[in-house]
Short mmCIF file of C-alpha atoms in Angstrom, two decimals:
data_model
loop_
_atom_site.label_atom_id
_atom_site.label_comp_id
_atom_site.label_asym_id
_atom_site.label_seq_id
_atom_site.Cartn_x
_atom_site.Cartn_y
_atom_site.Cartn_z
CA MET A 1 -10.96 8.20 26.93
CA ARG A 2 -7.80 7.70 24.69
CA THR A 3 -6.19 11.13 23.47
CA TRP A 4 -4.98 12.34 19.88
CA LEU A 5 -1.41 12.69 22.31
CA SER A 6 -1.57 9.06 23.41
CA LEU A 7 -1.87 8.03 19.80
CA ILE A 8 0.77 10.58 18.61
CA LEU A 9 4.08 9.35 21.18
CA PHE A 10 2.61 6.01 20.62
CA PHE A 11 3.71 6.29 16.87
CA VAL A 12 6.59 8.14 17.63
CA PHE A 13 7.92 5.58 19.34
CA THR A 14 7.31 2.97 16.67
CA ALA A 15 8.44 5.24 14.11
CA GLN A 16 11.77 6.39 16.19
CA ASN A 17 12.57 1.95 16.05
CA PHE A 18 11.21 2.19 12.50
CA ALA A 19 14.27 4.44 11.60
CA GLN A 20 17.20 2.72 13.31
CA SER A 21 16.39 -0.79 12.69
CA PRO A 22 14.73 -0.68 9.09
CA PRO A 23 13.59 -4.27 7.66
CA GLY A 24 15.52 -5.14 4.45
CA SER A 25 13.37 -5.67 2.11
CA ASP A 26 12.94 -5.14 -1.88
CA ILE A 27 10.59 -4.17 -4.64
CA TYR A 28 10.55 -6.61 -7.14
CA LEU A 29 8.56 -7.15 -10.93
CA VAL A 30 6.82 -10.29 -12.64
CA ASN A 31 5.81 -9.76 -16.74
CA LEU A 32 2.18 -12.37 -16.23
CA THR A 33 1.70 -13.41 -19.60
CA PRO A 34 -1.70 -12.16 -21.59
CA ALA A 35 -3.50 -14.96 -19.65
CA ALA A 36 -1.94 -14.25 -16.07
CA THR A 37 -1.37 -17.93 -15.13
CA GLN A 38 2.67 -17.52 -15.78
CA ILE A 39 5.58 -16.08 -14.81
CA GLY A 40 7.42 -13.90 -17.41
CA ALA A 41 10.70 -11.95 -16.14
CA VAL A 42 11.00 -11.38 -12.43
CA GLN A 43 13.25 -7.87 -11.70
CA ASN A 44 14.81 -6.82 -8.93
CA ILE A 45 13.63 -3.11 -9.52
CA SER A 46 15.11 -1.15 -6.07
CA ASN A 47 18.24 -3.64 -5.60
CA HIS A 48 19.19 -1.61 -2.96
CA PRO A 49 19.85 -3.10 0.70
CA GLY A 50 17.62 -1.15 3.40
CA TYR A 51 14.20 -0.12 3.45
CA ASP A 52 12.31 -0.15 0.26
CA ASN A 53 8.78 -0.95 0.17
CA GLN A 54 4.85 0.56 -0.75
CA PRO A 55 4.87 0.24 -4.91
CA ALA A 56 2.17 1.89 -5.79
CA PHE A 57 1.61 2.18 -10.19
CA LEU A 58 0.75 5.45 -11.83
CA PRO A 59 -2.76 5.28 -14.31
CA ASP A 60 -1.02 5.34 -17.04
CA ASN A 61 0.99 2.50 -17.08
CA SER A 62 4.66 4.48 -17.17
CA GLY A 63 5.79 4.19 -13.84
CA LEU A 64 5.53 3.17 -9.80
CA LEU A 65 6.10 5.33 -6.94
CA TYR A 66 7.67 3.49 -3.63
CA THR A 67 9.38 4.18 -0.75
CA ALA A 68 13.31 3.73 0.58
CA MET A 69 15.23 4.27 3.02
CA ARG A 70 19.12 6.24 1.21
CA ASP A 71 21.96 6.40 3.31
CA SER A 72 19.53 8.61 6.28
CA SER A 73 17.34 7.79 9.34
CA GLN A 74 14.11 9.25 6.98
CA THR A 75 12.25 7.77 3.58
CA ASP A 76 12.07 9.51 0.82
CA VAL A 77 9.81 8.97 -2.38
CA PHE A 78 11.27 7.36 -5.49
CA MET A 79 9.52 6.93 -9.00
CA PHE A 80 10.50 3.93 -11.70
CA GLU A 81 10.15 4.23 -14.58
CA MET A 82 9.00 1.16 -16.98
CA LYS A 83 9.78 1.88 -20.06
CA ASN A 84 14.37 2.73 -19.74
CA SER A 85 14.18 0.61 -16.21
CA LYS A 86 15.43 4.79 -14.67
CA THR A 87 14.65 5.46 -11.18
CA THR A 88 13.93 9.32 -9.58
CA GLN A 89 13.75 10.18 -6.18
CA LEU A 90 11.01 12.70 -6.06
CA THR A 91 11.42 13.66 -2.79
CA ARG A 92 14.42 14.60 -0.27
CA THR A 93 13.61 16.16 2.71
CA THR A 94 14.65 16.25 6.53
CA GLU A 95 10.92 14.30 6.73
CA SER A 96 10.21 11.05 6.39
CA GLU A 97 7.38 10.68 3.35
CA PHE A 98 5.19 6.59 3.20
CA SER A 99 2.57 5.48 1.15
CA PRO A 100 3.13 7.54 -1.68
CA THR A 101 -0.32 6.89 -4.31
CA PRO A 102 -0.95 8.76 -8.13
CA LEU A 103 -3.42 11.85 -7.28
CA SER A 104 -3.95 12.08 -11.16
CA ILE A 105 -2.78 10.54 -14.43
CA ASP A 106 0.66 13.07 -13.61
CA PRO A 107 3.14 11.22 -12.61
CA LEU A 108 4.89 13.85 -10.30
CA ILE A 109 1.27 14.84 -8.83
CA LEU A 110 1.05 12.11 -5.58
CA SER A 111 -0.50 11.82 -2.02
CA THR A 112 1.86 11.30 0.62
CA VAL A 113 2.12 10.73 4.45
CA ARG A 114 4.27 12.06 6.40
CA VAL A 115 5.92 11.69 10.03
CA GLU A 116 6.53 15.91 10.59
CA ALA A 117 9.28 17.25 12.42
CA ASP A 118 6.97 17.64 15.26
CA GLY A 119 6.03 13.63 15.13
CA ALA A 120 2.97 14.47 13.63
CA GLN A 121 1.40 11.94 11.71
CA ARG A 122 -0.64 13.51 8.22
CA LEU A 123 -1.88 12.76 4.70
CA TRP A 124 -0.47 15.67 2.20
CA SER A 125 -0.07 15.95 -1.77
CA TYR A 126 3.08 16.60 -2.87
CA ASN A 127 3.50 17.76 -6.91
CA ALA A 128 7.15 16.68 -7.92
CA ALA A 129 7.63 19.50 -10.75
CA GLU A 130 7.24 22.05 -7.92
CA SER A 131 8.99 20.44 -5.34
CA GLU A 132 5.35 21.99 -3.28
CA PHE A 133 3.87 20.03 -0.48
CA SER A 134 0.34 20.80 0.18
CA LEU A 135 -1.40 19.39 3.65
CA LEU A 136 -4.65 17.62 2.58
CA LEU A 137 -5.93 16.62 6.01
CA PRO A 138 -4.60 18.75 9.27
CA SER A 139 -7.24 17.56 11.70
CA ILE A 140 -6.84 14.00 11.31
CA GLN A 141 -3.96 12.35 12.76
CA PRO A 142 -2.03 9.78 12.69
CA VAL A 143 -2.17 8.15 9.69
CA GLY A 144 -0.75 5.47 8.98
CA TYR A 145 -2.03 4.05 5.19
CA HIS A 146 -4.44 5.77 2.93
CA ALA A 147 -6.68 4.62 -1.03
CA TRP A 148 -8.61 6.62 -2.87
CA ALA A 149 -11.85 5.48 -3.50
CA ASP A 150 -12.58 8.45 -6.39
CA SER A 151 -10.89 12.01 -6.74
CA THR A 152 -12.65 13.11 -3.68
CA LYS A 153 -13.12 10.24 -1.62
CA LEU A 154 -10.54 8.37 0.60
CA ALA A 155 -10.26 5.72 3.49
CA LEU A 156 -7.76 6.16 6.16
CA PHE A 157 -5.81 3.70 8.56
CA VAL A 158 -5.82 5.67 11.40
CA LEU A 159 -3.40 4.47 14.05
CA GLY A 160 -4.48 3.72 17.17
CA GLU A 161 -5.41 1.26 19.90
CA PRO A 162 -7.19 -0.67 18.26
CA HIS A 163 -6.67 1.08 14.73
CA GLU A 164 -9.39 2.67 12.99
CA LEU A 165 -10.77 3.06 9.44
CA VAL A 166 -12.00 6.24 8.94
CA THR A 167 -13.33 7.06 5.51
CA VAL A 168 -12.95 11.33 4.20
CA ASP A 169 -14.52 13.19 1.08
CA LEU A 170 -12.25 16.29 0.72
CA VAL A 171 -14.95 18.31 -0.25
CA THR A 172 -16.54 18.11 3.62
CA LYS A 173 -13.45 17.54 5.24
CA ALA A 174 -15.80 16.01 7.83
CA PRO A 175 -14.09 12.11 8.75
CA MET A 176 -16.73 8.78 9.89
CA LYS A 177 -15.13 6.42 12.06
CA ILE A 178 -16.66 3.14 10.01
CA THR A 179 -14.72 -0.08 12.48
CA SER A 180 -12.05 -0.80 14.11
CA ASP A 181 -9.25 -3.78 14.07
CA ILE A 182 -8.09 -3.28 10.95
CA GLY A 183 -4.84 -4.29 8.82
CA ARG A 184 -2.67 -2.05 6.97
CA CYS A 185 -3.64 -3.11 3.51
CA LEU A 186 -6.75 -0.49 2.03
CA GLN A 187 -7.12 -1.12 -1.88
CA LYS A 188 -9.40 0.54 -4.14
CA ILE A 189 -11.87 -2.27 -5.20
CA PRO A 190 -12.14 -1.53 -9.51
CA GLY A 191 -15.30 -0.36 -10.83
CA GLU A 192 -16.65 0.77 -7.36
CA THR A 193 -16.50 4.28 -5.42
CA ALA A 194 -15.22 1.78 -2.57
CA VAL A 195 -12.31 0.73 -1.32
CA SER A 196 -11.33 -3.01 1.13
CA PHE A 197 -9.59 -3.81 4.05
CA VAL A 198 -8.72 -6.56 6.34
CA GLN A 199 -11.15 -6.72 9.45
CA LYS A 200 -9.71 -7.74 12.40
CA THR A 201 -11.10 -8.91 15.92
CA PRO A 202 -10.03 -11.03 18.77
CA GLU A 203 -13.28 -12.92 17.95
CA HIS A 204 -13.17 -14.11 14.31
CA ALA A 205 -10.60 -14.62 11.52
CA PRO A 206 -9.73 -12.17 9.82
CA ARG A 207 -11.74 -10.99 6.73
CA ILE A 208 -11.51 -8.76 3.33
CA LYS A 209 -14.13 -6.73 4.00
CA SER A 210 -15.41 -3.56 1.89
CA VAL A 211 -16.71 0.11 2.54
CA ASN A 212 -18.92 2.14 0.37
CA LEU A 213 -17.99 5.62 0.09
CA ASN A 214 -20.76 6.91 -0.62
CA THR A 215 -22.83 5.02 2.16
CA GLY A 216 -20.62 3.87 4.63
CA THR A 217 -22.15 0.24 3.87
CA VAL A 218 -19.41 -2.28 4.79
CA THR A 219 -19.56 -5.57 3.16
CA ASP A 220 -18.23 -8.71 3.66
CA ILE A 221 -15.42 -10.08 0.63
CA ALA A 222 -13.84 -12.83 1.30
CA PRO A 223 -11.31 -15.13 3.91
CA THR A 224 -7.66 -14.13 3.96
CA LEU A 225 -5.30 -16.39 3.34
CA ALA A 226 -4.07 -17.41 7.01
CA ASP A 227 -0.96 -15.10 8.39
CA GLY A 228 -2.55 -13.44 5.16
CA GLU A 229 -2.16 -9.54 5.44
CA ASP A 230 -1.54 -8.08 1.50
CA TYR A 231 -3.59 -8.15 -0.57
CA VAL A 232 -4.62 -6.66 -4.34
CA TRP A 233 -7.32 -6.35 -7.06
CA PHE A 234 -6.34 -8.38 -10.42
CA ASP A 235 -9.97 -7.27 -11.45
CA GLU A 236 -13.92 -6.46 -10.35
CA THR A 237 -14.29 -9.78 -8.94
CA THR A 238 -11.07 -11.59 -8.57
CA LEU A 239 -7.59 -10.97 -5.76
CA LEU A 240 -4.34 -11.60 -5.21
CA MET A 241 -2.81 -12.36 -1.57
CA GLY A 242 1.19 -13.31 -1.09
CA LEU A 243 2.21 -15.73 1.62
CA GLY A 244 6.18 -17.44 1.55
CA ALA A 245 6.43 -17.21 -1.95
CA LYS A 246 3.45 -17.87 -3.89
CA ILE A 247 0.61 -15.74 -4.65
CA TYR A 248 -2.93 -16.93 -4.75
CA ARG A 249 -5.80 -16.04 -5.75
CA ILE A 250 -9.38 -16.15 -4.74
CA LYS A 251 -13.20 -15.10 -6.34
CA ARG A 252 -15.16 -12.36 -4.19
CA GLN A 253 -18.82 -13.66 -2.47
CA SER A 254 -17.78 -16.69 -3.19
CA ASN A 255 -17.82 -20.31 -2.02
CA GLU A 256 -13.86 -20.82 -3.03
CA ASN A 257 -11.13 -21.39 -1.42
CA TRP A 258 -7.56 -19.53 -2.35
CA VAL A 259 -6.03 -21.44 -4.70
CA GLU A 260 -1.99 -20.84 -6.37
CA PHE A 261 -1.75 -18.14 -8.80
CA LEU A 262 2.27 -17.49 -8.72
CA ASP A 263 4.96 -19.18 -7.57
CA LEU A 264 8.13 -17.47 -7.42
CA GLU A 265 10.22 -20.07 -5.04
CA PRO A 266 12.63 -20.76 -8.18
CA TYR A 267 13.87 -17.27 -8.60
CA GLY A 268 14.50 -17.49 -5.01
CA ILE A 269 11.80 -15.55 -3.78
CA THR A 270 10.80 -15.56 0.01
CA SER A 271 8.21 -13.71 2.71
CA ILE A 272 6.00 -12.07 0.02
CA MET A 273 4.51 -8.57 0.94
CA ARG A 274 2.71 -5.66 -0.37
CA LEU A 275 1.37 -6.20 -3.79
CA ALA A 276 0.43 -4.00 -6.82
CA LEU A 277 -0.94 -4.56 -9.40
CA SER A 278 -0.13 -2.40 -13.21
CA PRO A 279 -3.62 -0.50 -15.05
CA ASP A 280 -2.95 -2.83 -18.00
CA LYS A 281 -2.91 -6.00 -15.19
CA ASN A 282 0.98 -6.85 -17.63
CA TYR A 283 2.57 -6.11 -14.59
CA LEU A 284 2.54 -7.27 -10.64
CA ALA A 285 4.89 -5.77 -7.62
CA PHE A 286 5.78 -7.05 -4.72
CA VAL A 287 7.69 -6.43 -1.53
CA ALA A 288 9.96 -9.78 -0.37
CA ASP A 289 12.88 -9.81 1.87
CA ASP A 290 16.23 -8.58 0.32
CA ALA A 291 17.44 -11.83 -2.20
CA VAL A 292 18.91 -11.51 -5.51
CA VAL A 293 16.37 -13.25 -8.37
CA LYS A 294 17.27 -16.85 -9.48
CA LYS A 295 17.01 -17.24 -13.18
CA ASN A 296 14.89 -20.48 -14.19
#
């Protein structure tokens, strides 16, 4: 039987390697037209050498959170404000924070995964106005990523061999293992108390699936693109996924194939990774390699 200690040591080794050689990446914004079929301005909002990643929009569309490494060996949480393009550093700690996610309409209250001084990696809440952290799930580790289905229910990517999908209700604090062999991308499904994930098994091609956090029921949604990893929900029925310099879309539980949605190659974009959509659907954020955006 695998022990939690072996998993923690495995993660610490991974985190140390990451800290020594962080991949260079930036966060970009695409201004979508109301019809969401054309590109407006493309803006590099992080524009800094090194690691800038994991964008998450605020519920009121006023900005987005992201993780960045600034002149140190650990990561902190930053907030980009849409109205004035101002960036504010929300955390400044000796530990590393990852996966910042809004917890409420208040942009200064969020959840984040922290790599603690002893190497433990757990889920915390953070009140930026008070500079206060609070441990949300003391017994569940090592947590890699998370997504909220509602104000108390969430899904967790728990690092292991293989990685596991675990759901938790903060009211009961009782974890439930749903499946294993999953990808890093967890997304809340609009209009449902459910979270989607990518199932990766040796026997089958990767599939996007959902788990209902009220029942634990898993439902198949769609195939991924070949070598695709990160995706986001555009609405209740449509998914977006990036690959190379392009973003594709597909309808859930249909016989359709992925079709091109946006081509960002003219802007010098390559290797699209994580995606985030503003609640009003006016802006799409994505992560790509450090680059200078070209003008059309």
